[in-house]
Amino acid sequence: MRVLAAMSGGVDSAVAAARAVDAGHDVVGVHLALSRAGGTLRTGSRGCCTIEDAMDARRAADLLGIPFYVWDFSERFRDDVIDDFINEYRAGRTPNPCMRCNEKIKFAALLERALELGFDAVCTGHYATLVDTASGRELHRASDEAKDQSYVLGVLTAEQLAHTYFPLGTTPSKAVVRAEAAERGLTVAQKPDSHDICFIPDGDTRGWLAEKVGAEQGDILDRDGRVVGRHEGAHAFTVGQRRGLQLGVPAADGKPRFVLEVRPVNNTVVVGPKEALATAEIAGDRMSWAGRAPNAAAFDCHVQIRAHAEPVPAHATLTGGELRVVPEQPFDGVAPGQTAVLYDGTRVIGQFTIARTVSAVPVDA
């Protein structure tokens, strides 16, 4: 195949590109410049896509003997990822920018250009596996459950999966990848993984949002609508949060309270007991299927609502344009805007964006 290897400057993408070369493919490396004012240096594991990352990717490509280019996707990244992130918080939802980047940048904008240039597939360092069956290609979890990234790849469609290549999917552990990188002489063998939002490298999401969205004081309410405190900006809160609540009225039972809901329309935050975070039902839209769609409007599955959450057995029902999911046991602390990924065993069925939730604990409980 003619393979375009997306090289972030990290160890995973470098080893993935190396394995593509070893497999006999015609490989070209590309680094995506996602910010026109990116920082020069990383700070440990904070951020990515810096000038330092681009140089690390180039050195890896040189060692592998493959052509290397830097493509400017900063405008598309701003429109589809950063602006989406800001708008979601303005609407009181909790987005996943990594999920949106995979959907809009790495497997939409990048793949579109790759196919236009005659490439057969885009290769990345994601930990997930692809299985070709008689009914089409399937996306499955990686062999290493600790590194599995199938959740953030749940947005990929059948057409996109047909042109993807994940050489690390069957690798037993990240330690094996680092050892292989060192053996190959790749200088990124011990480079820390990036784990923060790449466009907020200092990790201060609250401060960054306050600058972009603006901070306006408002009321903190209990479940009965009584004012129990004040906040400096609703955007700074997300469902399940306990820290940072300035409550002037203690709970009747003396127990701590958690954020249950963010209401941007009237700039209020609703708090309540931890047990009220239990969610009996989720529903949403913006769905897609990773390969073949379910053959029935109602089906059993497992649902994962965060990148490293445990999958929960559930029953899903598709009605019109909405997918409704009822778990066997309540979810804990689900926020509108999160992505729910559906699984059949290790296979990813698809995903949807959570638009509404139903508490397992009535207000008068």
C-alpha positions in Angstrom: 0.0 0.0 0.0 0.9 3.7 -0.3 0.7 4.7 3.4 0.6 8.2 4.8 2.0 7.9 8.4 0.7 10.6 10.7 3.8 11.4 12.9 3.1 13.4 16.1 6.6 13.4 17.3 5.9 10.8 19.9 7.1 7.2 20.3 3.9 5.5 19.3 3.5 7.1 15.9 7.3 6.7 15.2 7.1 2.9 15.8 3.9 2.6 13.9 5.6 4.3 10.9 8.6 2.0 11.3 6.4 -1.1 11.3 4.6 0.1 8.2 8.1 0.4 6.5 9.0 -3.1 7.7 5.8 -4.4 6.2 6.9 -3.3 2.8 4.6 -0.4 2.3 5.5 2.8 0.4 5.5 5.2 3.4 5.5 9.0 3.6 5.6 10.7 7.0 3.5 13.9 7.8 3.3 16.0 10.9 0.2 18.1 11.4 0.8 21.7 12.4 -2.4 22.5 14.4 -1.4 25.9 15.8 0.1 28.9 14.0 1.4 30.1 17.4 2.5 26.8 18.9 4.9 26.7 21.8 8.6 25.9 21.0 9.0 23.4 23.8 6.9 20.9 25.6 6.7 20.9 29.4 7.1 17.3 30.3 3.9 15.5 29.2 1.9 18.7 28.7 0.7 19.6 25.3 1.7 18.4 21.9 2.2 19.6 18.3 5.0 22.0 19.3 8.0 22.8 17.2 9.9 20.3 19.3 7.4 17.6 18.3 7.8 18.5 14.7 11.6 18.1 14.9 11.3 14.8 16.7 9.0 13.5 14.0 11.4 14.7 11.3 14.3 12.9 13.0 12.3 9.7 13.2 11.4 9.9 9.5 15.0 10.6 8.5 16.1 7.5 10.5 13.5 5.4 8.7 14.5 6.8 5.4 11.1 8.0 4.4 10.0 11.4 2.9 8.6 13.8 5.5 6.3 16.9 5.3 4.6 19.3 7.7 1.0 20.1 6.7 -0.7 23.2 8.1 -4.1 22.2 9.5 -4.3 25.0 12.0 -7.3 26.7 10.5 -9.4 23.5 10.3 -8.3 22.6 13.8 -9.4 26.0 15.1 -12.8 25.7 13.4 -13.6 22.1 14.1 -11.9 21.4 17.5 -11.1 24.6 19.4 -14.2 26.6 18.5 -16.4 23.5 19.0 -14.8 23.1 22.5 -15.7 26.7 23.4 -19.2 26.5 22.0 -19.9 23.3 23.8 -18.9 24.8 27.1 -21.0 27.9 26.4 -24.0 25.6 26.0 -23.3 23.8 29.3 -22.0 20.6 27.8 -18.7 18.7 28.4 -16.9 18.0 25.1 -14.1 15.6 24.3 -11.6 17.5 22.0 -9.5 14.4 21.3 -12.6 12.6 20.0 -13.5 15.6 17.8 -9.9 15.9 16.6 -10.0 12.2 15.4 -13.3 12.8 13.8 -12.7 16.1 12.0 -8.9 16.2 11.6 -7.0 12.9 11.6 -9.7 10.8 9.9 -11.5 13.4 7.9 -9.3 16.3 6.7 -6.1 14.3 6.7 -7.6 11.2 5.2 -9.4 13.2 2.5 -6.1 14.8 1.4 -4.3 11.5 1.6 -6.9 9.8 -0.7 -6.8 12.8 -3.1 -3.0 12.3 -3.3 -3.3 8.6 -4.1 -2.6 7.1 -0.7 -4.4 3.9 0.3 -4.4 4.4 4.0 -3.5 6.7 6.9 -1.3 5.1 9.6 -1.3 6.2 13.2 0.1 5.1 16.5 -3.3 4.5 18.1 -3.8 1.3 20.1 -6.8 -0.4 18.5 -7.2 -3.3 16.1 -8.9 -3.7 12.7 -10.6 -7.0 11.8 -11.7 -7.7 8.2 -14.8 -9.9 8.0 -17.2 -11.0 5.2 -19.5 -8.1 6.2 -16.8 -5.5 6.2 -14.0 -4.1 8.4 -14.5 -3.9 12.2 -12.9 -1.8 14.9 -11.9 -3.7 18.0 -10.2 -3.0 21.3 -6.4 -3.2 21.4 -4.6 -6.2 22.9 -3.3 -4.0 25.7 -6.4 -3.0 27.7 -4.4 -0.4 29.6 -3.5 1.5 26.4 -6.7 0.7 24.4 -7.8 3.8 22.5 -10.9 2.4 20.7 -13.1 4.7 22.7 -11.6 7.9 21.0 -11.8 6.1 17.7 -15.4 5.3 18.0 -16.3 8.2 15.7 -14.8 6.5 12.7 -17.1 5.5 9.9 -17.0 2.3 7.8 -15.5 4.3 4.9 -12.8 5.8 7.1 -12.0 2.4 8.7 -11.4 1.0 5.2 -8.5 3.4 4.8 -6.9 3.2 8.3 -3.9 1.2 9.5 -3.1 0.7 13.2 0.2 -1.3 13.5 0.3 -1.1 17.3 -3.1 -2.7 17.9 -1.8 -6.2 18.8 1.2 -5.0 20.8 1.0 -6.5 24.3 2.2 -3.3 26.2 3.6 0.2 25.8 6.9 -1.1 27.3 7.3 -3.3 24.2 6.9 -0.2 22.0 9.5 1.8 23.9 11.9 -1.1 23.9 11.4 -1.5 20.1 12.0 2.3 19.6 15.2 2.2 21.6 16.4 -0.8 19.6 15.7 1.0 16.4 17.7 4.0 17.6 14.7 6.4 17.7 15.4 9.3 20.0 11.8 9.5 21.2 12.0 6.0 22.9 11.5 7.5 26.4 9.6 10.7 25.5 6.7 11.2 27.9 3.2 10.7 26.6 1.0 13.8 26.1 -2.0 13.7 28.4 -3.4 17.2 28.5 -5.6 19.1 26.0 -3.1 20.0 23.4 -4.3 23.6 22.9 -4.2 24.2 26.7 -0.7 23.0 27.4 -0.5 24.6 30.9 -3.5 22.5 32.0 -5.5 25.5 33.3 -8.7 24.7 31.5 -10.8 26.9 33.8 -8.6 30.0 33.2 -8.5 29.4 29.5 -12.2 29.1 29.3 -12.7 32.2 31.4 -10.7 34.1 28.9 -12.5 32.7 25.9 -16.1 32.5 27.2 -16.1 35.2 29.8 -16.8 34.8 33.5 -20.1 36.0 34.9 -21.3 35.5 38.5 -24.4 33.4 39.1 -26.3 31.3 41.6 -25.6 27.8 42.8 -28.9 26.0 43.5 -29.9 22.8 45.2 -32.3 20.3 43.6 -35.3 22.2 45.0 -34.2 25.5 43.5 -32.9 27.1 46.6 -29.9 29.4 46.4 -27.0 27.8 48.3 -24.0 29.7 47.0 -22.5 31.8 44.2 -20.1 31.0 41.4 -17.7 33.0 39.2 -18.7 31.5 35.9 -20.8 28.4 35.1 -18.4 27.3 32.4 -15.9 26.4 35.1 -18.1 23.5 36.4 -18.9 20.1 35.1 -21.1 17.3 36.2 -19.6 15.3 39.1 -17.4 18.1 40.3 -16.9 18.6 44.0 -14.0 20.9 44.4 -14.3 24.7 43.9 -17.9 25.0 45.2 -18.4 28.0 47.4 -21.5 27.0 49.2 -22.9 29.3 52.0 -25.7 26.9 53.0 -24.6 23.5 54.3 -26.6 20.4 53.3 -29.1 19.2 55.8 -27.3 15.9 56.2 -23.9 17.6 56.4 -22.6 15.6 53.5 -20.6 17.1 50.6 -22.5 18.1 47.5 -21.6 17.6 43.8 -22.4 19.4 40.6 -25.5 17.7 39.0 -26.3 20.1 36.2 -25.0 23.3 34.5 -27.6 25.6 33.1 -26.0 28.2 30.8 -29.2 29.9 29.8 -29.8 31.3 33.3 -26.1 31.0 34.4 -26.8 28.6 37.3 -25.2 25.5 38.6 -27.3 22.8 40.4 -25.7 20.7 43.2 -26.9 17.8 45.2 -25.8 14.6 47.0 -23.4 12.1 45.4 -26.1 9.5 45.0 -28.0 11.9 42.7 -25.2 11.5 40.2 -26.5 8.1 39.4 -27.9 8.1 35.8 -30.6 5.7 34.8 -30.8 6.7 31.2 -28.9 8.6 28.5 -30.0 9.7 25.1 -28.5 11.6 22.2 -27.8 12.3 18.6 -24.8 12.9 16.3 -24.4 9.1 16.0 -22.3 7.1 13.7 -21.6 3.4 13.1 -18.0 2.0 13.1 -18.7 -0.5 10.3 -22.0 -2.2 9.8 -25.0 -0.6 11.6 -27.1 -2.7 14.1 -29.6 -4.9 12.3 -32.4 -4.0 14.8 -33.8 -0.8 16.3 -33.3 -2.3 19.8 -30.2 -4.3 20.8 -28.0 -5.2 23.9 -24.5 -3.8 24.1 -21.9 -2.4 26.5 -21.6 1.3 26.8 -18.5 3.3 27.7 -18.9 7.0 28.6 -15.3 8.1 29.2 -12.0 7.1 27.7 -10.9 5.0 30.7 -14.3 4.1 32.2 -15.5 0.5 32.6 -18.0 -0.5 29.9 -21.5 -1.1 31.3 -24.0 -3.6 30.1 -27.0 -1.8 28.6 -30.0 -1.9 26.2 -30.1 0.5 23.3 -33.1 1.7 21.4 -33.0 3.7 18.2 -36.1 5.9 17.7 -36.1 8.4 14.8 -32.8 10.3 15.1 -32.3 9.6 18.8 -30.4 6.7 20.4 -31.6 5.9 24.0 -29.5 3.7 26.3 -30.6 2.2 29.6 -27.8 0.6 31.6 -28.2 -2.5 33.8 -26.6 -0.5 36.6 -26.8 3.3 36.7 -23.9 5.3 35.2 -22.1 7.7 37.5 -21.9 11.4 36.8 -22.8 11.7 33.1 -22.7 15.1 31.5 -24.4 16.3 28.3 -21.7 16.6 25.6 -19.9 13.5 26.5 -19.5 10.7 24.0 -21.1 7.3 24.6 -19.3 4.5 22.6 -21.2 1.2 22.2 -19.5 -2.2 22.1 -20.4 -5.7 21.2 -17.6 -7.6 23.1 -14.4 -6.0 21.9 -16.0 -4.7 18.7 -17.0 -1.0 18.5 -20.6 -0.7 17.2 -20.7 3.1 17.1 -21.1 6.2 19.1 -23.3 9.2 19.9 -23.1 12.5 21.7 -25.1 12.6 24.9 -27.8 15.2 24.8 -29.9 14.4 27.8 -29.8 12.3 31.0 -32.3 10.9 33.4 -31.3 10.7 37.1 -31.8 7.5 38.9 -32.7 9.5 42.1 -36.0 11.5 42.0 -35.8 15.1 43.1 -37.9 14.5 46.2 -35.9 11.4 47.2 
